[in-house]
mmCIF file of C-alpha atoms in Angstrom:
data_model
loop_
_atom_site.group_PDB
_atom_site.id
_atom_site.type_symbol
_atom_site.label_atom_id
_atom_site.label_comp_id
_atom_site.label_asym_id
_atom_site.label_seq_id
_atom_site.Cartn_x
_atom_site.Cartn_y
_atom_site.Cartn_z
ATOM 1 C CA MET A 1 -30.115 20.015 1.621
ATOM 2 C CA GLY A 2 -29.248 21.394 -2.208
ATOM 3 C CA PRO A 3 -30.770 19.855 -4.918
ATOM 4 C CA THR A 4 -29.777 16.118 -6.209
ATOM 5 C CA THR A 5 -28.355 15.569 -8.955
ATOM 6 C CA THR A 6 -29.350 12.484 -11.390
ATOM 7 C CA LEU A 7 -26.484 11.464 -13.899
ATOM 8 C CA GLY A 8 -29.104 8.655 -15.185
ATOM 9 C CA PRO A 9 -28.447 4.355 -14.929
ATOM 10 C CA ALA A 10 -25.252 3.087 -15.010
ATOM 11 C CA PRO A 11 -24.574 0.956 -17.047
ATOM 12 C CA HIS A 12 -24.280 -2.351 -16.761
ATOM 13 C CA VAL A 13 -21.035 -4.153 -16.565
ATOM 14 C CA PRO A 14 -20.639 -7.577 -14.925
ATOM 15 C CA PRO A 15 -19.686 -8.067 -11.221
ATOM 16 C CA GLY A 16 -15.305 -7.908 -10.584
ATOM 17 C CA ARG A 17 -14.915 -6.211 -14.300
ATOM 18 C CA VAL A 18 -14.555 -2.397 -14.535
ATOM 19 C CA PRO A 19 -16.317 -0.483 -16.773
ATOM 20 C CA VAL A 20 -13.923 1.333 -19.499
ATOM 21 C CA PRO A 21 -15.360 4.899 -19.819
ATOM 22 C CA GLN A 22 -16.803 5.844 -23.680
ATOM 23 C CA GLY A 23 -14.086 7.575 -25.876
ATOM 24 C CA TYR A 24 -10.905 5.941 -24.328
ATOM 25 C CA GLY A 25 -10.474 2.219 -26.235
ATOM 26 C CA PRO A 26 -10.386 -0.883 -25.039
ATOM 27 C CA ALA A 27 -8.518 -1.162 -21.890
ATOM 28 C CA ALA A 28 -5.487 -3.004 -21.502
ATOM 29 C CA PRO A 29 -5.198 -6.381 -20.281
ATOM 30 C CA PRO A 30 -4.571 -7.036 -16.546
ATOM 31 C CA ARG A 31 -0.931 -7.196 -15.726
ATOM 32 C CA ARG A 32 0.069 -10.805 -14.380
ATOM 33 C CA SER A 33 3.574 -10.606 -12.963
ATOM 34 C CA LEU A 34 6.003 -8.491 -10.560
ATOM 35 C CA SER A 35 7.842 -5.303 -11.815
ATOM 36 C CA GLU A 36 11.543 -5.914 -12.549
ATOM 37 C CA GLU A 37 12.045 -2.707 -11.762
ATOM 38 C CA GLY A 38 12.663 -0.634 -8.344
ATOM 39 C CA VAL A 39 12.147 -2.163 -4.618
ATOM 40 C CA GLY A 40 8.852 -2.159 -2.610
ATOM 41 C CA TRP A 41 9.174 -1.654 1.036
ATOM 42 C CA ILE A 42 6.565 -3.950 2.878
ATOM 43 C CA ALA A 43 6.019 -2.371 6.736
ATOM 44 C CA ALA A 44 5.497 -5.710 9.110
ATOM 45 C CA HIS A 45 3.538 -3.543 11.279
ATOM 46 C CA GLY A 46 1.658 0.477 11.067
ATOM 47 C CA GLY A 47 4.695 3.195 11.132
ATOM 48 C CA ALA A 48 7.611 0.330 10.951
ATOM 49 C CA GLY A 49 8.914 3.379 8.713
ATOM 50 C CA THR A 50 8.332 2.267 4.782
ATOM 51 C CA THR A 51 7.397 6.359 4.005
ATOM 52 C CA THR A 52 10.502 7.026 5.381
ATOM 53 C CA LEU A 53 12.571 4.867 3.195
ATOM 54 C CA ALA A 54 10.758 5.080 -0.279
ATOM 55 C CA ARG A 55 11.079 8.729 0.722
ATOM 56 C CA LEU A 56 14.841 8.365 0.705
ATOM 57 C CA PHE A 57 15.824 6.025 -1.675
ATOM 58 C CA GLY A 58 12.786 6.405 -3.972
ATOM 59 C CA GLY A 59 10.787 2.792 -4.677
ATOM 60 C CA VAL A 60 7.302 1.838 -4.021
ATOM 61 C CA ASP A 61 5.694 2.386 0.052
ATOM 62 C CA LEU A 62 3.907 -0.501 0.123
ATOM 63 C CA GLY A 63 2.662 0.527 3.231
ATOM 64 C CA CYS A 64 1.171 -3.349 5.162
ATOM 65 C CA ARG A 65 0.482 -5.291 1.858
ATOM 66 C CA TRP A 66 1.973 -7.520 -0.654
ATOM 67 C CA PRO A 67 2.912 -5.989 -3.486
ATOM 68 C CA ASP A 68 0.458 -5.974 -6.356
ATOM 69 C CA ALA A 69 1.011 -7.232 -10.444
ATOM 70 C CA ALA A 70 -2.192 -5.511 -11.639
ATOM 71 C CA LEU A 71 -0.323 -1.993 -10.006
ATOM 72 C CA ALA A 72 3.192 -2.712 -11.617
ATOM 73 C CA GLU A 73 5.051 -2.591 -8.006
ATOM 74 C CA PRO A 74 8.102 -4.087 -7.884
ATOM 75 C CA ALA A 75 9.002 -8.192 -7.449
ATOM 76 C CA ALA A 76 11.746 -7.094 -5.040
ATOM 77 C CA VAL A 77 10.896 -6.146 -1.356
ATOM 78 C CA MET A 78 12.453 -5.080 1.932
ATOM 79 C CA LEU A 79 10.523 -6.227 4.382
ATOM 80 C CA VAL A 80 10.834 -3.569 7.437
ATOM 81 C CA ALA A 81 10.285 -3.132 11.119
ATOM 82 C CA ARG A 82 10.912 -1.500 14.465
ATOM 83 C CA THR A 83 13.520 -2.685 16.944
ATOM 84 C CA ASN A 84 10.943 -3.229 19.537
ATOM 85 C CA ALA A 85 9.496 -6.538 20.808
ATOM 86 C CA GLU A 86 5.425 -5.936 18.564
ATOM 87 C CA GLY A 87 7.722 -4.880 15.863
ATOM 88 C CA MET A 88 9.748 -7.925 16.235
ATOM 89 C CA ARG A 89 7.062 -9.920 16.352
ATOM 90 C CA ALA A 90 4.767 -8.625 13.796
ATOM 91 C CA MET A 91 8.850 -9.182 11.559
ATOM 92 C CA SER A 92 8.188 -12.742 12.290
ATOM 93 C CA ARG A 93 4.219 -13.359 11.448
ATOM 94 C CA ALA A 94 5.103 -11.261 7.787
ATOM 95 C CA LEU A 95 8.454 -13.849 7.238
ATOM 96 C CA ASN A 96 6.252 -17.406 8.393
ATOM 97 C CA ALA A 97 3.105 -15.864 5.815
ATOM 98 C CA LEU A 98 6.524 -15.537 3.317
ATOM 99 C CA ARG A 99 6.901 -19.216 4.335
ATOM 100 C CA GLU A 100 3.620 -20.324 3.957
ATOM 101 C CA GLY A 101 3.504 -18.787 0.178
ATOM 102 C CA ARG A 102 0.675 -16.267 1.025
ATOM 103 C CA HIS A 103 2.596 -13.223 -1.349
ATOM 104 C CA PRO A 104 1.868 -12.913 -5.036
ATOM 105 C CA PRO A 105 4.108 -15.392 -7.263
ATOM 106 C CA GLY A 106 7.199 -13.401 -8.375
ATOM 107 C CA MET A 107 7.993 -11.731 -5.363
ATOM 108 C CA ARG A 108 11.485 -11.709 -4.209
ATOM 109 C CA LEU A 109 11.929 -11.095 -0.487
ATOM 110 C CA THR A 110 16.043 -8.699 -0.503
ATOM 111 C CA GLY A 111 16.101 -8.273 3.644
ATOM 112 C CA LEU A 112 14.914 -7.503 6.252
ATOM 113 C CA VAL A 113 15.181 -3.504 7.497
ATOM 114 C CA LEU A 114 14.804 -3.749 11.202
ATOM 115 C CA LEU A 115 14.605 0.456 12.064
ATOM 116 C CA ALA A 116 15.970 1.363 15.886
ATOM 117 C CA ASP A 117 12.812 2.674 17.721
ATOM 118 C CA ALA A 118 14.675 4.173 20.620
ATOM 119 C CA PRO A 119 18.767 5.326 20.686
ATOM 120 C CA GLY A 120 21.100 2.990 22.523
ATOM 121 C CA ARG A 121 21.430 -0.078 23.022
ATOM 122 C CA LEU A 122 18.987 -2.925 22.302
ATOM 123 C CA PRO A 123 17.800 -5.086 25.186
ATOM 124 C CA LEU A 124 19.878 -9.144 24.995
ATOM 125 C CA ALA A 125 16.347 -10.282 24.361
ATOM 126 C CA LEU A 126 15.473 -8.478 21.354
ATOM 127 C CA SER A 127 18.902 -8.497 20.230
ATOM 128 C CA ARG A 128 19.041 -12.322 20.250
ATOM 129 C CA ARG A 129 15.503 -11.651 18.527
ATOM 130 C CA ILE A 130 17.814 -10.585 15.435
ATOM 131 C CA ARG A 131 20.202 -13.035 15.816
ATOM 132 C CA VAL A 132 17.270 -15.352 14.613
ATOM 133 C CA LEU A 133 15.672 -12.873 11.826
ATOM 134 C CA ARG A 134 19.603 -12.883 10.363
ATOM 135 C CA SER A 135 19.478 -16.667 9.765
ATOM 136 C CA VAL A 136 16.273 -16.564 7.557
ATOM 137 C CA ALA A 137 17.930 -13.260 5.259
ATOM 138 C CA PRO A 138 19.701 -10.776 4.929
ATOM 139 C CA VAL A 139 19.232 -8.452 7.736
ATOM 140 C CA HIS A 140 19.869 -4.227 7.678
ATOM 141 C CA ARG A 141 19.613 -2.248 11.079
ATOM 142 C CA VAL A 142 19.336 2.068 10.638
ATOM 143 C CA PRO A 143 20.187 3.738 13.679
ATOM 144 C CA TRP A 144 18.308 5.922 16.275
ATOM 145 C CA ILE A 145 18.195 9.716 13.400
ATOM 146 C CA PRO A 146 17.262 12.131 15.922
ATOM 147 C CA SER A 147 17.221 14.616 12.885
ATOM 148 C CA TRP A 148 13.962 12.368 11.584
ATOM 149 C CA ARG A 149 12.202 12.966 14.149
ATOM 150 C CA LEU A 150 12.162 16.833 12.885
ATOM 151 C CA GLY A 151 11.639 16.052 9.638
ATOM 152 C CA GLN A 152 15.466 16.400 8.913
ATOM 153 C CA GLN A 153 17.829 15.117 6.993
ATOM 154 C CA PRO A 154 20.889 14.127 8.795
ATOM 155 C CA ALA A 155 24.242 15.708 8.586
ATOM 156 C CA LYS A 156 26.196 13.187 8.019
ATOM 157 C CA THR A 157 24.508 10.012 6.031
ATOM 158 C CA PRO A 158 25.030 7.645 8.370
ATOM 159 C CA ASN A 159 27.052 4.578 7.385
ATOM 160 C CA ALA A 160 24.141 2.038 7.719
ATOM 161 C CA LEU A 161 21.262 3.809 5.336
ATOM 162 C CA LEU A 162 24.713 3.516 2.606
ATOM 163 C CA ARG A 163 24.499 0.103 2.569
ATOM 164 C CA LEU A 164 21.243 -0.193 2.884
ATOM 165 C CA ALA A 165 20.861 2.072 -0.103
ATOM 166 C CA THR A 166 23.795 -0.325 -1.820
ATOM 167 C CA ALA A 167 22.098 -3.326 -0.802
ATOM 168 C CA ALA A 168 18.422 -2.381 -2.272
ATOM 169 C CA GLY A 169 20.938 -1.632 -5.532
ATOM 170 C CA LEU A 170 19.594 2.417 -4.433
ATOM 171 C CA ARG A 171 21.986 5.363 -4.336
ATOM 172 C CA LEU A 172 21.222 8.638 -2.637
ATOM 173 C CA ASP A 173 21.935 11.586 -3.738
ATOM 174 C CA ALA A 174 24.950 14.032 -2.386
ATOM 175 C CA LYS A 175 21.915 15.224 -0.510
ATOM 176 C CA GLY A 176 20.441 12.011 0.921
ATOM 177 C CA ASP A 177 17.052 12.760 -0.506
ATOM 178 C CA GLY A 178 16.929 9.647 -2.903
ATOM 179 C CA ARG A 179 16.398 11.078 -6.394
ATOM 180 C CA ASP A 180 18.871 9.728 -7.667
ATOM 181 C CA ARG A 181 17.797 6.187 -7.554
ATOM 182 C CA ARG A 182 20.266 3.825 -9.940
ATOM 183 C CA PRO A 183 23.701 3.422 -10.284
#
């Protein structure tokens, strides 16, 4: 092992407080409300597709958590899941958490996004589940896009993505890479 460097004792900071580095002035007061700008993509489960949607449309990839006011994250959110059975169950659990009020004040669910987990038609049981989800919030289905598996954009942007962009208040540029996001 190499030599150890000692920086000296850490300054005393009360629990729950973050020390402000000296020379940087007073800390800004913590933000208490979500931002009215942009959209947040919330994954109902791991691998739902929020990273792909954030890269394509912009907005904030929130992963599997609610937006945080202290980080000025968006109040408008889209809940995202895959169209397999586990994805639909995860979507239902997230909607139940919303129903029970286990979300930050001011958060607004603007829609549900279901990304195809495989090419082809859904089994009847999963199609029925989507009908139930539609009774709660607008549902936007994104078809299977083979080029995404290779990390590429499709030659022609599917209409479902254009409709989703409109519903989210975002737009795709001509290349479909999401760089020009606001109308």
